[in-house]
XYZ file of C-alpha atoms in Angstrom:
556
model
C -6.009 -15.254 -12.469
C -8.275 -16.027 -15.375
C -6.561 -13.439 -17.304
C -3.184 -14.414 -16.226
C -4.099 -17.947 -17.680
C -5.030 -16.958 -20.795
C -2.136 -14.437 -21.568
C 0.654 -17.403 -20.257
C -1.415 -19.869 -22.610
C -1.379 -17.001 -25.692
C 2.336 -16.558 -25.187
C 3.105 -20.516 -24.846
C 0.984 -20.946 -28.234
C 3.103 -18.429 -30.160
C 6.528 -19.339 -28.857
C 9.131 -20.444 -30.886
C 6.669 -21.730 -33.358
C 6.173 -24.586 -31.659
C 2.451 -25.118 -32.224
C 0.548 -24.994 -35.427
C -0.757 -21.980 -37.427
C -4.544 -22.699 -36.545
C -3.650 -23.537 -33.090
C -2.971 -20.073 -32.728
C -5.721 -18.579 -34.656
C -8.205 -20.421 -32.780
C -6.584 -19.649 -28.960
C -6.825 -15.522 -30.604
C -10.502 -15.874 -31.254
C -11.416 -17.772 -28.142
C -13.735 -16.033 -25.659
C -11.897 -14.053 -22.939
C -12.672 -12.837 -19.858
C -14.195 -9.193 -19.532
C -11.320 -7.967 -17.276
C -9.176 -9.054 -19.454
C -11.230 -7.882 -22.586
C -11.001 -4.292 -20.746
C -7.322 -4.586 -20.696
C -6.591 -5.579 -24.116
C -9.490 -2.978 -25.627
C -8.061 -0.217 -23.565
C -4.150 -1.125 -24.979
C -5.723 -1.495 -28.357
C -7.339 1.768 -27.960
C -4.022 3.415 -26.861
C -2.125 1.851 -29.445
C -4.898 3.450 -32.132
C -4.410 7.068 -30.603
C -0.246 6.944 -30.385
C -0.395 6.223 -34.276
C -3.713 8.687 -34.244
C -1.295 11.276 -32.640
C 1.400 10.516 -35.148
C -1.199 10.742 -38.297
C -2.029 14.051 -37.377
C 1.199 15.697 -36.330
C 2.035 14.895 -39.763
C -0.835 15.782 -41.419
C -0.523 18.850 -39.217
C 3.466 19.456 -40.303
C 2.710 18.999 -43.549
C -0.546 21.358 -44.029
C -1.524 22.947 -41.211
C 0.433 25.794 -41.483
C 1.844 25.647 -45.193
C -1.635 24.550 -46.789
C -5.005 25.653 -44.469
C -7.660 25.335 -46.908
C -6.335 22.055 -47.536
C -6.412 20.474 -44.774
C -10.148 21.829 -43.840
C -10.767 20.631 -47.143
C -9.625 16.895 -45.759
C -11.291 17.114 -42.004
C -14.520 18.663 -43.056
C -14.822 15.530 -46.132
C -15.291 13.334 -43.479
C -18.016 14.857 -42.120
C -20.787 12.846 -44.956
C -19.794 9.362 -45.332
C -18.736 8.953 -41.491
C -22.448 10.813 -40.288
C -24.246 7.988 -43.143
C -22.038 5.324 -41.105
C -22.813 6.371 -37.131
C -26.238 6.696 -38.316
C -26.853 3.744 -39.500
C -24.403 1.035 -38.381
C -21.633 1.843 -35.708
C -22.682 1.944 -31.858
C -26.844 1.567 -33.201
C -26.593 -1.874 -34.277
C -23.850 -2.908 -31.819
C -26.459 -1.803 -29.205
C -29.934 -2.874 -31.269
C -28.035 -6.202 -32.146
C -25.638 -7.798 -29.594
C -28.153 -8.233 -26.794
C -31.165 -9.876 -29.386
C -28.271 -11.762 -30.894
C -26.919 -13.406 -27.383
C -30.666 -13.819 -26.377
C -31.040 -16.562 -29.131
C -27.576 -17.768 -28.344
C -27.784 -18.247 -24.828
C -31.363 -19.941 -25.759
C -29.153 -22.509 -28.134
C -31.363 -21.083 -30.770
C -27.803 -21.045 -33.203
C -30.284 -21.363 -36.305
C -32.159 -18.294 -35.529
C -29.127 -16.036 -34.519
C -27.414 -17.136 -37.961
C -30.385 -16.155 -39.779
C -30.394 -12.549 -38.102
C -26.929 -12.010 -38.862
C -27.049 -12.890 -41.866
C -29.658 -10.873 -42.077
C -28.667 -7.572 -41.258
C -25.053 -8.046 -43.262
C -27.140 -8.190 -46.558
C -29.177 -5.276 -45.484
C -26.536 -3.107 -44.250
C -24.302 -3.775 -47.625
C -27.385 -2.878 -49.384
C -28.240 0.307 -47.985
C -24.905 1.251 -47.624
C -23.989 1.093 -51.411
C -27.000 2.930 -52.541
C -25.842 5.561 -49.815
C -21.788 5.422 -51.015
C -23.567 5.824 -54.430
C -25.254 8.616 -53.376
C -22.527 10.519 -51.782
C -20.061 10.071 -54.857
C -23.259 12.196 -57.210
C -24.423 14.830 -54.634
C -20.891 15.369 -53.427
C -20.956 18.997 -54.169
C -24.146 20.114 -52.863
C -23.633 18.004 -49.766
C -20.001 19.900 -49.143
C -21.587 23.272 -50.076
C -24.221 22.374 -46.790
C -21.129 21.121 -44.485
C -19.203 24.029 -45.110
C -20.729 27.237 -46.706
C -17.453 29.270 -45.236
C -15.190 27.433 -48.117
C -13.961 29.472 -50.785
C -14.923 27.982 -54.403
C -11.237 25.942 -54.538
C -11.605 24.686 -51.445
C -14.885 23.342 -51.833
C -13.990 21.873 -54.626
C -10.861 20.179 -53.060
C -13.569 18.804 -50.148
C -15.818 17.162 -52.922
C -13.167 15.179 -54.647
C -11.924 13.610 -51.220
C -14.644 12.759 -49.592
C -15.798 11.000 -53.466
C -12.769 8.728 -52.130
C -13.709 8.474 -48.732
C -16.993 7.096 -49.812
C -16.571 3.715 -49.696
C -16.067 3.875 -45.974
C -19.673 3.426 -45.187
C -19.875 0.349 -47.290
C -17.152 -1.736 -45.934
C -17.223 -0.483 -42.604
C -20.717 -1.702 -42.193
C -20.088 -4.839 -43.617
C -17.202 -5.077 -40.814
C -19.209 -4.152 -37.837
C -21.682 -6.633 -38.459
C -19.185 -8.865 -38.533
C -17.027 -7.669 -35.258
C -20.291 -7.318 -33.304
C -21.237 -11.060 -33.669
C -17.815 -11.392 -32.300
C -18.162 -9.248 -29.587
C -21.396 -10.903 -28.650
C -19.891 -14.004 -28.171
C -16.957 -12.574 -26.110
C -14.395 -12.392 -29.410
C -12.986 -9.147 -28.927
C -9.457 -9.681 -31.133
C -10.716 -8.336 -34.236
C -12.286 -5.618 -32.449
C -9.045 -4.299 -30.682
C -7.078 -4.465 -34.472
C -9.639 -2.754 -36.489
C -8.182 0.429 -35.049
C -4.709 -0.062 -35.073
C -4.238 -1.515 -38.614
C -6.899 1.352 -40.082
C -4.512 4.284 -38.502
C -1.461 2.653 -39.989
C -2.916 2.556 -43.457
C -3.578 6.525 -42.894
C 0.410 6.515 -42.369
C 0.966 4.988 -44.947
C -1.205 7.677 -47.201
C 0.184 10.458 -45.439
C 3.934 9.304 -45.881
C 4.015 7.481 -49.164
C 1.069 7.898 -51.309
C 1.241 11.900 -50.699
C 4.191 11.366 -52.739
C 2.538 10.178 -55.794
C 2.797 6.583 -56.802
C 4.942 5.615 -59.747
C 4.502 2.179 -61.283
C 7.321 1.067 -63.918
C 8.658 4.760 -64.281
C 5.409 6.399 -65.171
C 3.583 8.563 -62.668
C 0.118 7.420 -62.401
C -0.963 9.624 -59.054
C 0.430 13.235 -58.411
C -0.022 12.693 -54.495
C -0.383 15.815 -52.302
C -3.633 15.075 -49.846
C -5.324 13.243 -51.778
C -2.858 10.640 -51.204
C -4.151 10.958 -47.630
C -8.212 9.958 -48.500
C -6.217 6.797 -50.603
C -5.007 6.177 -47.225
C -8.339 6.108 -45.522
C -9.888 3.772 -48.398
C -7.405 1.085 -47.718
C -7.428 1.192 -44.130
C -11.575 0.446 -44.848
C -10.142 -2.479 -47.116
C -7.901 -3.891 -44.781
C -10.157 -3.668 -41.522
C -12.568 -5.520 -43.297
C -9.882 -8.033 -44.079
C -9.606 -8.154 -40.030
C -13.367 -9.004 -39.701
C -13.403 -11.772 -41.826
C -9.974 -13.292 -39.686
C -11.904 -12.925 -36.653
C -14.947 -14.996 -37.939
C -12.907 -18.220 -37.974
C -14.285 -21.193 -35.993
C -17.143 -19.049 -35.234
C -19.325 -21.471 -37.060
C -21.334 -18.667 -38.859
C -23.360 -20.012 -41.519
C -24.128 -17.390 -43.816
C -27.347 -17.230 -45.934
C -27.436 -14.602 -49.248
C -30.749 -13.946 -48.231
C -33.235 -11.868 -45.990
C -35.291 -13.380 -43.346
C -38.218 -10.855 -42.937
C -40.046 -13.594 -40.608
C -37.681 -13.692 -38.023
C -38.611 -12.820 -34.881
C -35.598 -11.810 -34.051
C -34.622 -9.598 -36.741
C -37.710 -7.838 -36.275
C -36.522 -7.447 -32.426
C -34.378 -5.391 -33.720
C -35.925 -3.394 -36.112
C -37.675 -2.221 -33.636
C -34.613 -1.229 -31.483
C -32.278 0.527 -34.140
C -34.676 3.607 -35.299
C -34.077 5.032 -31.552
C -30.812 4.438 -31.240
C -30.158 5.315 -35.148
C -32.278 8.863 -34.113
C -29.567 9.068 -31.634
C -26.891 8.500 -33.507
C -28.089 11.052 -35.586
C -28.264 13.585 -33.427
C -24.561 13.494 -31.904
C -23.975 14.059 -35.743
C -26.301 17.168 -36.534
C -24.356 18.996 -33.467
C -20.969 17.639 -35.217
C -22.263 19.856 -38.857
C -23.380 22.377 -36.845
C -20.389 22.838 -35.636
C -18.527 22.203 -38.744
C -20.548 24.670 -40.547
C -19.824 27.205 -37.644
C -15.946 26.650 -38.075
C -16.037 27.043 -41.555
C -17.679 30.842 -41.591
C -14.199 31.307 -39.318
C -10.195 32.366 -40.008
C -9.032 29.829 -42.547
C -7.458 26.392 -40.255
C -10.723 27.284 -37.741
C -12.722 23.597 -38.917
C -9.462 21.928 -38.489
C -7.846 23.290 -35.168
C -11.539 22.952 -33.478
C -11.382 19.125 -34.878
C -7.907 18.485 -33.305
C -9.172 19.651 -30.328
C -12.165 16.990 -30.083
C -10.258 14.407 -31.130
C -7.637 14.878 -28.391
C -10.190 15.000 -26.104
C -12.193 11.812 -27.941
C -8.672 9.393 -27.058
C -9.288 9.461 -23.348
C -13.127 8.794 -23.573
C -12.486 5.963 -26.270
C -9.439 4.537 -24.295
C -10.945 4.177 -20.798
C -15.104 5.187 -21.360
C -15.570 2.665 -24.402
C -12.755 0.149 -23.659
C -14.539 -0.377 -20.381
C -17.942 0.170 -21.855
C -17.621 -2.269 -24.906
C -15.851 -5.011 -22.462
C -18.650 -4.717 -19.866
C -21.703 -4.266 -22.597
C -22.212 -8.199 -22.638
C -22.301 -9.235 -19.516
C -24.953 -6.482 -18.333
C -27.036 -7.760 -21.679
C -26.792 -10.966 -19.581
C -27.389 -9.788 -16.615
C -30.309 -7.925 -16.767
C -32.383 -11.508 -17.655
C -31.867 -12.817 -14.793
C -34.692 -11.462 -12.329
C -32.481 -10.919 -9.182
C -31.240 -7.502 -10.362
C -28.611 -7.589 -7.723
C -25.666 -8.976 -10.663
C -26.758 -5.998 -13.180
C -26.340 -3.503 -10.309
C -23.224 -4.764 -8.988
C -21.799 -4.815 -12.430
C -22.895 -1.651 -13.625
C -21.602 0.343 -10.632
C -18.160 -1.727 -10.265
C -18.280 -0.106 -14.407
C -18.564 3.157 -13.412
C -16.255 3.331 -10.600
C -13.578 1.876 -12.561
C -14.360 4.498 -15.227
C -14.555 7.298 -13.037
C -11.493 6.228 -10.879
C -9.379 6.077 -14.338
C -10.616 9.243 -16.210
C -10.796 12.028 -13.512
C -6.603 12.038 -13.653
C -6.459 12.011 -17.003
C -8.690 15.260 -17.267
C -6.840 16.383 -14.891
C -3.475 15.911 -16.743
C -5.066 16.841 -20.119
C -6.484 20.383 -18.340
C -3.090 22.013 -16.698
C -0.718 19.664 -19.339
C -2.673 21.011 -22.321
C -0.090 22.893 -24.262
C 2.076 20.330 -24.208
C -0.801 17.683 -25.783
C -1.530 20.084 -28.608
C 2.268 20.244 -29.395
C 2.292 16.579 -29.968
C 0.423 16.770 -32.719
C 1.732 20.273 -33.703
C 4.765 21.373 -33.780
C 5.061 23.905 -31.281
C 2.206 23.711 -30.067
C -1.008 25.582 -31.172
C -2.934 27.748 -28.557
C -5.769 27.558 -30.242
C -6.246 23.859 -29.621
C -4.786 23.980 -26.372
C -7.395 26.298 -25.741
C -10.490 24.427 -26.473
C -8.958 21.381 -25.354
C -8.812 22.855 -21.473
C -12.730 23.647 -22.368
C -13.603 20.031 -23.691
C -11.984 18.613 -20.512
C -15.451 18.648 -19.004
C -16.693 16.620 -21.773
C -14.003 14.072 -20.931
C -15.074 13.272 -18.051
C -18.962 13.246 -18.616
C -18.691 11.445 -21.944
C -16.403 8.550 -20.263
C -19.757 7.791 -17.514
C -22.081 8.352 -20.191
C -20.386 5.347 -22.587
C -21.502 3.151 -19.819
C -24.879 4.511 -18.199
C -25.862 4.590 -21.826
C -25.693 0.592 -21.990
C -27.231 0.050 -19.047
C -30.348 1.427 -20.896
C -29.287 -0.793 -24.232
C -28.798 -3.629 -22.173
C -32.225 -3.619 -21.262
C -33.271 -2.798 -24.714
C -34.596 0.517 -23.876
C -32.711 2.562 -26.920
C -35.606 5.468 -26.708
C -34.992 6.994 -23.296
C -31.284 7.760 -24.523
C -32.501 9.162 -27.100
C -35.130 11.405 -25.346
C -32.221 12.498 -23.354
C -29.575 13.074 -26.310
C -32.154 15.298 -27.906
C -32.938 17.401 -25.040
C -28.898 17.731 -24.556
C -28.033 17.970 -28.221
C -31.188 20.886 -28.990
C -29.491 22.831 -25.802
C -25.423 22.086 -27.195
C -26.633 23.431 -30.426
C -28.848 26.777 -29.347
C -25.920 28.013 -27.070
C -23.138 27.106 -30.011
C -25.098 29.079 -32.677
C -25.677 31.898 -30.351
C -21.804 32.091 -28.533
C -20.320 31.412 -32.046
C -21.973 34.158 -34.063
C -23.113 36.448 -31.262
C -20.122 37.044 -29.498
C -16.624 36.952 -29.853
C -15.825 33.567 -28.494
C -15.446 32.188 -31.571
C -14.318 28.180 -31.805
C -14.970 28.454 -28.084
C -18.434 29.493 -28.120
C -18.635 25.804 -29.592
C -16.434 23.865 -27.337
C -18.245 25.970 -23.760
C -21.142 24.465 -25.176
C -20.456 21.042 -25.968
C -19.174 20.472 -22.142
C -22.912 22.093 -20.671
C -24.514 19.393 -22.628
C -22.357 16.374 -21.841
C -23.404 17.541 -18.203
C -26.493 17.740 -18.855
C -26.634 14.397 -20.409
C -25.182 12.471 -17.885
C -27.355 14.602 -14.900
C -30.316 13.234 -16.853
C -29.458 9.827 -17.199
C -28.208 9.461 -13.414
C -31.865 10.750 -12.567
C -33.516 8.339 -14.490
C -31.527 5.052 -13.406
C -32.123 6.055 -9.933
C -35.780 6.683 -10.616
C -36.007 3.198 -12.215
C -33.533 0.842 -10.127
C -33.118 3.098 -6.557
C -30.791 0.116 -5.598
C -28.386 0.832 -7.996
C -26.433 3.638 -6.820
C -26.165 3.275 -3.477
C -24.482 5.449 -0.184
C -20.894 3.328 -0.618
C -20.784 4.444 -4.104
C -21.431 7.878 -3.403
C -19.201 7.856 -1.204
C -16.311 6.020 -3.126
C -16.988 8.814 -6.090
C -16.958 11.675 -3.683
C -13.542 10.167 -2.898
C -11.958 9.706 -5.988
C -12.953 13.255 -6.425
C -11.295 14.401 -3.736
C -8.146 12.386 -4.713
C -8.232 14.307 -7.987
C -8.405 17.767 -6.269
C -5.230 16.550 -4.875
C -3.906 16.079 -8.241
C -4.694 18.822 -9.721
C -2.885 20.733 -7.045
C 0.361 18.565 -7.502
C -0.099 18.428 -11.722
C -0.295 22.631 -11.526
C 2.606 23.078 -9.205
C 4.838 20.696 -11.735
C 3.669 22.402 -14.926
C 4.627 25.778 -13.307
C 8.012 24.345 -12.753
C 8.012 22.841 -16.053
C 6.166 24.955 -18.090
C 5.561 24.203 -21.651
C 7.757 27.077 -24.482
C 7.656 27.666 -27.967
C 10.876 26.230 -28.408
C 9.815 23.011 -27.820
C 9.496 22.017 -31.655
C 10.589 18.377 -31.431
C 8.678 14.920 -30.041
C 11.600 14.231 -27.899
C 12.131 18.067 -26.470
C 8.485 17.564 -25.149
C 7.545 14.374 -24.113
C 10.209 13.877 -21.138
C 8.644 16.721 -19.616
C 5.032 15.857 -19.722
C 5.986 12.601 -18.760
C 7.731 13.720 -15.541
C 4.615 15.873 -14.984
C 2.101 13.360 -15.245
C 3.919 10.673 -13.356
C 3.896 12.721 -10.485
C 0.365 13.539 -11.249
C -0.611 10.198 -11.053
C 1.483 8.869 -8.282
C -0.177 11.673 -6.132
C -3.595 10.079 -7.155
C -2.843 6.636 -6.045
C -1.509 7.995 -3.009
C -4.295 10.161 -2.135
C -6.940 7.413 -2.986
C -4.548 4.701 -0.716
C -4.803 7.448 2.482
C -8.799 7.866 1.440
C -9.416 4.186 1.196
C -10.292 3.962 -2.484
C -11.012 0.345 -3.088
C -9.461 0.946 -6.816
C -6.351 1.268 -5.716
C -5.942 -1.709 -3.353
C -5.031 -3.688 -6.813
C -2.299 -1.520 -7.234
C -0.964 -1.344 -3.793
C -0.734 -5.054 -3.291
C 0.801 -5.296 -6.832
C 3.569 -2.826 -5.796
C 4.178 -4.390 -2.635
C 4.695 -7.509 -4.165
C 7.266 -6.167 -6.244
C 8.936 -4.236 -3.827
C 9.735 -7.294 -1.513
C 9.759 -9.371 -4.158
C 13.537 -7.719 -5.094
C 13.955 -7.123 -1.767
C 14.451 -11.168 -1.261
């Protein structure tokens, strides 16, 4: 009901312009509920990855077949200034800062968490110039390391792009900072935009400034991709535009200084090196990989990219939606000395996460060559290939978003990162040796990104129930081994309806595709809920009594 509230009192504050311009800026960066924070993260999310899908069907259309190089060129320029930016700032200071941050606010100690924050956004600018800086001069060698494969004009095509795409590390950290004090106070508005608004200033690269740009008659930019990276800058610009909207009434008071003394900012200091090393690490496998690719047929780096991204939209719309939305409240949890709350929390977490990815595998495994033709026309076996591979990871890397912060939420960032190295160091010994040792090529890499993300998650499953043996208890066992079952079920129906419907060449168009796979993975889906109702899945009671009340409600 909470969530019903606030959405009636959103929509009631909007309408008709009946209430004031800051009324309605203050209800949008009010605290919300977590259910409801899942909900709006996980729309968010799947608004991002519809306009993702549409950024690279273009980019695809326009390059993929007509312009290879290119387009490796683009995907492998990405691979610096985003590894400088998970390394240092993305999920290991969300994780390293959030739960010191609402320790000293839940302790009314506002003057303290002001001083941290402001804090760590002067340090993070700081570093992150000198590291933009840095990228712009040793542009060249760096590309030459990422990707030895290129031939001398396309290396030189990845060095002037990612030049432009260096300023992402600089104003994304400064945005993060700011979105994560958010977040820690249960703001999540900015948070769900960033996203949305970055992907449609991509769009806007890919389908005007890869035209050129002509101001008063005179062309002062040729276009072609490089209109694309001009793309990514301004989405950088604009998300940190986003930030700063979401910091209203927050009652920040920033300082243009850094407090060394406090304790709190020491806290964590001693928190982000782990989880930075972790970072880190998901990154090396990433230029491994990339460097792999790029000793491959031309269009290798970026088919094998498509292919991980695909498979990144599921874990991002239900493993980090859920994740993020539930990261708070287990900081808060785990304080409290009864550990009953963090339990309960953390397994309602990964049942919801479970119960909503396993389909969506499932889909993604037997539906695959129709989700590589939306972003290709056509399709592309290739990544329909390796996407049926990375299907594994989907599910893994959805339950690892949130085991993972039940370790952060404790502040515990080195056991993670224990277990990401021993997972990582296996990922990359069987890629190397699959990739150039046999003939699997690009799928040498993907077969062994999905042993490690079981690995992973084996590991961590082991060590929560080593440390908290109340945690996972018989009923959830039992509820997983259900859902489980429920998505054998599906998999049987989703196979039967893409042999009916298969997917064929000739389906070039959006429109010539989509009806199909929809058809396909309604049924898919409706035989999950079904199967979970007759197997007493607690998950779907919601959505039972939400039908019912539908049904009869028309049938009055």
């Amino acid at each position: 009901m909470l969530g019903i509230d606030y959405f009636k009192k959103f929509l009631y504050t909007i309408r008709m312009g009946r209430i004031k311009w800051k009324s309605v800026v203050a209800l949008a960066n009010t605290e919300m509920p977590v259910k409801v924070t899942a909900v709006i993260l996980a729309f968010s999310t799947l608004g991002a990855a519809i306009l993702g899908l549409f950024r690279d069907r273009w980019l695809n259309t326009m390059y993929l077949n007509t312009y290879k190089e290119g387009i490796d060129a683009y995907t492998a320029a990405f691979s610096v200034p985003d590894f400088m930016f998970f390394l240092l700032v993305s999920g290991a200071l969300t994780v390293s800062f959030i739960p010191v941050f609402t320790e000293r606010l839940s302790k009314g100690n506002r003057k303290s968490a002001w001083e941290l924050s402001s804090s760590l956004l002067n340090i993070m600018a700081l570093i992150m110039f000198v590291v933009s800086i840095l990228i712009i001069i040793f542009a060249g060698p760096l590309a030459r390391l990422i990707a030895p494969g290129f031939s001398p004009e396309t290396h030189q095509m990845t060095v002037s792009l990612m030049r432009v795409i260096a300023v992402n590390p600089l104003l994304f950290s400064i945005s993060t900072v700011l979105i994560s004090m958010q977040q820690a106070v249960g703001r999540f508005l900015s948070f769900a935009m960033a996203p949305i608004i970055y992907n449609i200033c991509i769009l806007i690269g890919v389908r005007v400034f890869t035209g050129g740009i002509v101001i008063f008659g005179h062309q002062v930019f040729d276009g072609g991709i490089m209109g694309v990276a001009l793309g990514v800058a301004l989405g950088s610009i604009v998300q940190l535009l986003i930030a700063l909207f979401g910091m209203i009434g927050l009652g920040f008071e920033y300082n243009l200084k850094i407090f060394w003394k406090n304790l709190g900012l020491r806290k964590v200091a001693s928190l982000l090196p782990a989880r930075t090393a972790d970072q880190g690490l998901d990154y090396v496998a990433t230029f491994v990989n990339t460097n792999l690719a790029s000793r491959m047929a031309a269009g290798t780096v970026r088919q094998l990219q498509q292919a991980q991204s695909l498979a990144a939209m599921p874990i991002s719309l239900v493993g980090v939606a859920i994740s993020t939305a539930w990261f708070p409240k287990l900081s808060q949890e785990i304080t409290v000395e009864n550990g009953d709350a963090f339990n309960q929390s953390l397994r309602t977490a990964l049942r919801l996460v479970i119960w909503l990815i396993l389909p969506i595998a499932v889909v993604a495994f037997f539906a695959r060559g129709y989700v590589a033709a939306f972003i290709v026309n056509g399709g592309n076996a290739m990544i329909a290939g390796l996407l049926g591979v990375l299907c594994v990871s989907i599910v893994c890397s959805s339950i690892f978003q949130i085991l993972v912060r039940a370790f952060y939420a404790n502040q515990d960032t080195k056991t993670p990162l224990i277990v990401s190295l021993i997972s990582i160091s296996v990922m990359v010994t069987i890629a190397v040796l699959l990739a150039r040792h046999t003939n699997l090529g690009a799928f040498g890499i993907v077969y062994a990104k999905a042993t490690s993300a079981i690995l992973e998650i084996t590991l961590l499953f082991g060590i929560l129930h080593y440390r908290r043996r109340s945690v996972f208890t018989l009923e959830f066992v039992r509820a997983v081994i259900k859902m489980f079952v429920a998505g054998f079920f599906t998999a049987l129906t989703v196979y039967t309806m893409v042999r009916l419907f298969p997917f064929r060449l000739s389906n070039v168009s959006f429109m010539s595709t989509f009806p199909k796979f929809a058809l396909i993975t309604g049924v898919g889906f409706v035989t999950y809920v079904v199967a979970g109702f007759f197997l007493a899945i607690d998950e779907v009671s919601p959505i039972v009594a939400r039908v019912k009340k539908v049904v009869f409600r028309n049938v009055a």
